[in-house]
Short mmCIF file of C-alpha atoms in Angstrom, two decimals:
data_model
loop_
_atom_site.label_atom_id
_atom_site.label_comp_id
_atom_site.label_asym_id
_atom_site.label_seq_id
_atom_site.Cartn_x
_atom_site.Cartn_y
_atom_site.Cartn_z
CA MET A 15 -188.32 46.48 -60.35
CA LYS A 16 -190.10 43.93 -58.18
CA ASN A 17 -191.60 42.27 -61.25
CA ALA A 18 -188.06 41.86 -62.59
CA GLY A 19 -186.84 40.39 -59.29
CA GLY A 20 -185.25 43.51 -57.79
CA THR A 21 -185.74 43.85 -54.03
CA GLN A 22 -183.77 45.06 -51.02
CA GLU A 23 -182.80 41.43 -50.41
CA THR A 24 -181.60 40.61 -53.95
CA GLY A 25 -179.81 43.96 -54.27
CA TYR A 26 -180.01 44.30 -58.03
CA VAL A 27 -181.41 42.83 -61.23
CA MET A 28 -179.19 41.38 -63.97
CA ASN A 29 -180.05 40.89 -67.64
CA LEU A 30 -177.60 39.58 -70.21
CA ALA A 31 -177.19 39.49 -73.97
CA ALA A 32 -174.82 37.83 -76.42
CA GLY A 33 -173.29 40.19 -78.95
CA ILE A 34 -172.87 43.95 -78.75
CA GLY A 35 -175.47 45.62 -76.54
CA SER A 36 -175.84 48.98 -74.83
CA ILE A 37 -178.14 50.68 -72.34
CA ASN A 38 -178.64 54.21 -71.05
CA GLN A 39 -179.12 55.51 -67.54
CA THR A 40 -182.92 55.14 -67.64
CA TRP A 41 -182.85 51.50 -68.79
CA MET A 42 -185.23 49.20 -66.91
CA PRO A 43 -184.57 45.45 -66.78
CA GLY A 44 -186.76 42.56 -67.75
CA PRO A 45 -187.21 39.60 -65.38
CA GLU A 46 -183.88 38.12 -64.32
CA PRO A 47 -183.55 34.49 -65.53
CA ALA A 48 -183.53 31.86 -62.80
CA GLN A 49 -180.42 30.31 -64.36
CA PRO A 50 -178.53 32.81 -66.55
CA GLU A 51 -176.82 31.29 -69.61
CA LEU A 52 -174.66 32.49 -72.47
CA ALA A 53 -174.01 30.46 -75.63
CA MET A 54 -171.35 31.65 -78.09
CA THR A 55 -170.17 30.32 -81.45
CA MET A 56 -166.76 31.40 -82.69
CA ALA A 57 -164.16 30.88 -85.37
CA GLN A 58 -160.59 30.17 -84.26
CA ASP A 59 -158.41 33.13 -83.29
CA THR A 60 -161.28 35.59 -82.98
CA THR A 61 -163.11 37.47 -80.26
CA GLN A 62 -166.81 37.73 -79.45
CA SER A 63 -168.63 40.08 -77.11
CA ALA A 64 -171.49 39.80 -74.66
CA SER A 65 -172.94 42.18 -72.09
CA LEU A 66 -174.22 42.03 -68.54
CA PHE A 67 -176.71 44.76 -67.61
CA PHE A 68 -177.41 45.68 -63.99
CA ARG A 69 -179.90 47.91 -62.19
CA ASN A 70 -179.56 48.65 -58.49
CA ALA A 71 -182.73 48.05 -56.45
CA ARG A 72 -181.42 49.91 -53.40
CA ASN A 73 -180.75 53.48 -52.33
CA GLU A 74 -177.09 52.66 -51.65
CA PRO A 75 -174.31 51.51 -54.03
CA VAL A 76 -173.89 47.80 -54.72
CA VAL A 77 -170.40 46.40 -55.37
CA LEU A 78 -170.05 43.50 -57.83
CA ASN A 79 -167.08 41.14 -58.01
CA ILE A 80 -167.16 39.40 -61.41
CA SER A 81 -165.05 36.24 -61.73
CA PRO A 82 -164.98 34.44 -65.10
CA GLY A 83 -163.68 30.89 -64.97
CA SER A 84 -161.44 29.05 -67.42
CA LEU A 85 -162.85 27.64 -70.65
CA THR A 86 -162.61 23.85 -70.43
CA SER A 87 -163.20 20.92 -72.76
CA GLY A 88 -162.25 17.46 -71.52
CA GLN A 89 -158.67 17.69 -70.28
CA GLN A 90 -158.07 21.05 -71.94
CA SER A 91 -158.35 24.24 -69.92
CA TYR A 92 -157.68 27.83 -71.03
CA GLU A 93 -157.43 30.68 -68.53
CA ASN A 94 -158.20 34.34 -69.16
CA ARG A 95 -160.29 33.60 -72.27
CA ILE A 96 -163.31 35.34 -70.77
CA ARG A 97 -162.50 38.88 -69.67
CA TRP A 98 -164.71 41.70 -68.47
CA ARG A 99 -164.47 45.47 -68.52
CA ALA A 100 -166.63 48.18 -67.01
CA VAL A 101 -168.60 50.29 -69.46
CA GLY A 102 -167.91 53.99 -68.89
CA PHE A 103 -170.83 56.30 -69.62
CA ALA A 104 -170.39 59.85 -70.95
CA PRO A 105 -173.02 62.62 -71.12
CA TYR A 106 -174.05 64.21 -74.39
CA GLY A 107 -176.95 66.19 -72.89
CA ASP A 108 -178.53 67.30 -69.64
CA GLY A 109 -180.88 64.37 -68.92
CA ARG A 110 -180.05 60.95 -67.49
CA GLU A 111 -181.31 59.33 -70.68
CA GLU A 112 -178.58 61.28 -72.49
CA TRP A 113 -175.71 59.33 -70.99
CA THR A 114 -174.29 56.91 -73.53
CA PRO A 115 -171.77 54.03 -73.27
CA PHE A 116 -168.48 55.53 -74.43
CA PHE A 117 -165.42 53.51 -73.38
CA LEU A 118 -164.36 50.29 -71.66
CA LEU A 119 -162.34 50.25 -68.44
CA ARG A 120 -160.50 47.45 -66.68
CA ARG A 121 -161.53 47.54 -63.03
CA PRO A 122 -161.14 45.15 -60.06
CA PHE A 123 -164.87 45.45 -59.30
CA LEU A 124 -168.01 47.13 -60.64
CA ILE A 125 -170.16 49.55 -58.65
CA ILE A 126 -173.84 50.04 -59.44
CA PRO A 127 -174.84 53.54 -58.25
CA PRO A 128 -177.98 53.86 -56.09
CA ARG A 129 -181.16 53.20 -58.09
CA SER A 130 -179.08 53.40 -61.27
CA VAL A 131 -177.46 51.12 -63.83
CA ALA A 132 -174.10 49.64 -64.75
CA GLN A 133 -172.85 47.43 -67.56
CA ALA A 134 -170.07 44.86 -67.79
CA TRP A 135 -168.66 44.08 -71.24
CA LEU A 136 -167.51 40.47 -71.70
CA THR A 137 -164.88 39.48 -74.27
CA PHE A 138 -164.47 35.85 -75.33
CA ASP A 139 -161.08 35.09 -76.93
CA SER A 140 -160.42 31.91 -78.94
CA ALA A 141 -156.76 32.65 -79.78
CA ALA A 142 -154.73 29.43 -80.21
CA MET A 143 -157.63 27.24 -79.04
CA PRO A 144 -158.44 24.09 -81.02
CA PRO A 145 -161.98 23.48 -82.30
CA ALA A 146 -164.18 21.99 -79.57
CA ASP A 147 -167.14 22.62 -77.32
CA TYR A 148 -166.05 24.49 -74.18
CA SER A 149 -167.85 25.44 -71.00
CA SER A 150 -167.24 27.78 -68.10
CA THR A 151 -169.00 29.75 -65.40
CA ILE A 152 -168.99 33.44 -64.56
CA ARG A 153 -169.58 34.02 -60.86
CA ILE A 154 -170.86 37.33 -59.52
CA GLU A 155 -170.70 38.14 -55.81
CA ALA A 156 -172.24 41.35 -54.50
CA THR A 157 -172.02 43.39 -51.28
CA ASP A 158 -172.73 46.87 -50.04
CA LEU A 159 -169.84 49.36 -49.88
CA SER A 160 -168.84 48.20 -46.40
CA GLY A 161 -168.74 44.56 -47.45
CA LYS A 162 -170.91 43.61 -44.48
CA ILE A 163 -174.18 43.08 -46.36
CA LYS A 164 -174.00 40.27 -48.89
CA PHE A 165 -176.51 39.66 -51.65
CA PRO A 166 -177.32 36.33 -53.33
CA PRO A 167 -174.51 35.32 -55.73
CA ARG A 168 -175.24 34.74 -59.40
CA THR A 169 -173.63 32.11 -61.62
CA ILE A 170 -173.78 32.37 -65.40
CA ASN A 171 -173.33 29.07 -67.23
CA THR A 172 -171.37 29.65 -70.43
CA ASP A 173 -171.03 27.40 -73.49
CA VAL A 174 -168.61 28.26 -76.29
CA ARG A 175 -168.40 26.31 -79.54
CA ILE A 176 -165.25 26.98 -81.56
CA PHE A 177 -165.36 25.86 -85.19
CA GLY A 178 -162.33 24.79 -87.20
CA VAL A 179 -162.37 27.85 -89.45
CA ARG A 180 -160.29 31.03 -89.48
CA VAL A 181 -160.94 34.52 -90.76
CA GLU A 182 -158.27 35.32 -93.34
CA PRO A 183 -156.72 37.75 -93.91
CA ARG A 184 -157.01 39.07 -90.36
CA GLN A 185 -157.10 42.74 -91.42
CA PRO A 186 -158.09 42.96 -95.09
CA ILE A 187 -158.78 46.72 -95.00
CA LEU A 188 -157.38 49.79 -93.26
CA VAL A 189 -159.26 50.37 -89.98
CA HIS A 190 -158.71 53.50 -87.88
CA GLY A 191 -159.65 53.45 -84.19
CA TRP A 192 -160.21 57.25 -84.15
CA VAL A 193 -158.97 57.58 -80.57
CA ASN A 194 -155.76 56.08 -79.20
CA PRO A 195 -155.77 53.46 -76.43
CA PRO A 196 -155.21 54.38 -72.78
CA PRO A 197 -151.59 54.21 -71.53
CA GLY A 198 -150.17 50.74 -70.96
CA GLU A 199 -148.86 47.90 -73.08
CA GLU A 200 -151.87 45.67 -72.37
CA TYR A 201 -154.28 48.30 -73.70
CA ARG A 202 -152.03 48.90 -76.71
CA ILE A 203 -151.81 45.21 -77.69
CA ASP A 204 -155.58 44.84 -77.32
CA TRP A 205 -156.14 47.95 -79.46
CA PHE A 206 -153.90 46.69 -82.28
CA LYS A 207 -155.82 43.42 -82.47
CA ARG A 208 -158.67 45.46 -83.97
CA PHE A 209 -157.11 48.44 -85.75
CA ASN A 210 -154.19 48.84 -88.14
CA VAL A 211 -154.07 52.61 -88.68
CA TRP A 212 -152.40 54.83 -86.06
CA GLN A 213 -152.73 58.58 -85.55
CA GLY A 214 -150.36 60.07 -83.03
CA PRO A 215 -146.66 60.06 -82.18
CA PHE A 216 -144.98 57.95 -84.84
CA PHE A 217 -143.89 54.37 -84.23
CA SER A 218 -140.72 53.05 -85.89
CA LYS A 219 -140.93 50.61 -88.78
CA ALA A 220 -139.94 47.80 -86.39
CA GLU A 221 -142.77 48.76 -84.03
CA MET A 222 -145.21 48.85 -86.95
CA ASP A 223 -144.26 45.25 -87.77
CA LYS A 224 -144.55 44.27 -84.09
CA TYR A 225 -148.10 45.63 -83.75
CA GLY A 226 -149.32 44.84 -87.27
CA LEU A 227 -149.71 48.48 -88.29
CA LYS A 228 -150.34 49.11 -91.98
CA GLN A 229 -150.43 52.91 -91.96
CA GLN A 230 -149.60 55.88 -89.75
CA ILE A 231 -151.16 59.28 -90.26
CA TRP A 232 -150.50 62.79 -88.97
CA CYS A 233 -153.30 65.33 -89.03
CA GLN A 234 -151.96 68.83 -89.72
CA ARG A 235 -154.50 71.52 -88.92
CA GLY A 236 -153.80 75.00 -90.22
CA LEU A 237 -151.42 76.47 -92.81
CA ASN A 238 -148.46 77.31 -90.57
CA GLU A 239 -145.53 76.49 -92.87
CA LYS A 240 -143.08 75.98 -90.01
CA GLN A 241 -145.39 73.43 -88.36
CA ILE A 242 -145.85 71.65 -91.69
CA ARG A 243 -142.06 71.42 -92.25
CA ASN A 244 -141.55 70.10 -88.71
CA SER A 245 -144.32 67.54 -89.18
CA LEU A 246 -142.77 66.31 -92.42
CA ARG A 247 -139.44 65.79 -90.66
CA LYS A 248 -140.86 63.53 -87.93
CA PRO A 249 -141.24 60.22 -89.86
CA GLY A 250 -137.73 60.20 -91.33
CA PRO A 251 -135.76 59.45 -88.12
CA ARG A 252 -138.19 56.57 -87.47
CA GLY A 253 -137.34 54.94 -90.80
CA LEU A 254 -140.71 55.74 -92.38
CA PRO A 255 -141.51 56.80 -95.96
CA THR A 256 -144.05 59.62 -96.24
CA THR A 257 -146.77 60.84 -98.56
CA THR A 258 -148.78 64.06 -98.28
CA GLY A 259 -152.37 64.64 -99.21
#
């Protein structure tokens, strides 16, 4: 840890990567860059991902406050185009190395457990932004749980180049998200930006058009004829045609 820059005074070590990245609970960091930087290239109306990886150098939790700035280019400024979510880990075995990144959670802050790891997932969103070179900073402030001990802040310089091209059509194939989004309209809208097949309580035809859904499915397990008849009745009141297979 010391070789990577992790001491009681620095609190933690941060590594970062553009694109989709994941770590497990036994991940060890490389040296933290003196000036962290992220450079992204994007088409218009798309999203890109990056990751921040953290390992706690202390025997007590460290609390991170992550504050992405606006993307700016000249006189243009766009808020909330860099967002972060906490990576939730789930066990698939008994050992610490058998904890895997499983879902993304919106949180006001990120806690790195003692001597352990945490990951923040960054999403860059170019919706309705004209082609240009943009810049921003992501500031990270860290304290202990009490807030009394403060650790050196980190600032990530971010450059985003948006090209004057678009991906069309947006959803050329049927894509199923497998699991439904958490409750809340914000989660639902974010989910439907990526998937166009829904499995669960049926939406109406108007709601399908609102969210861009192309197909709804209902998984019937078992040969209970009464359940099958009831399932086949559900789409009709929502104005939906049905097929069975």
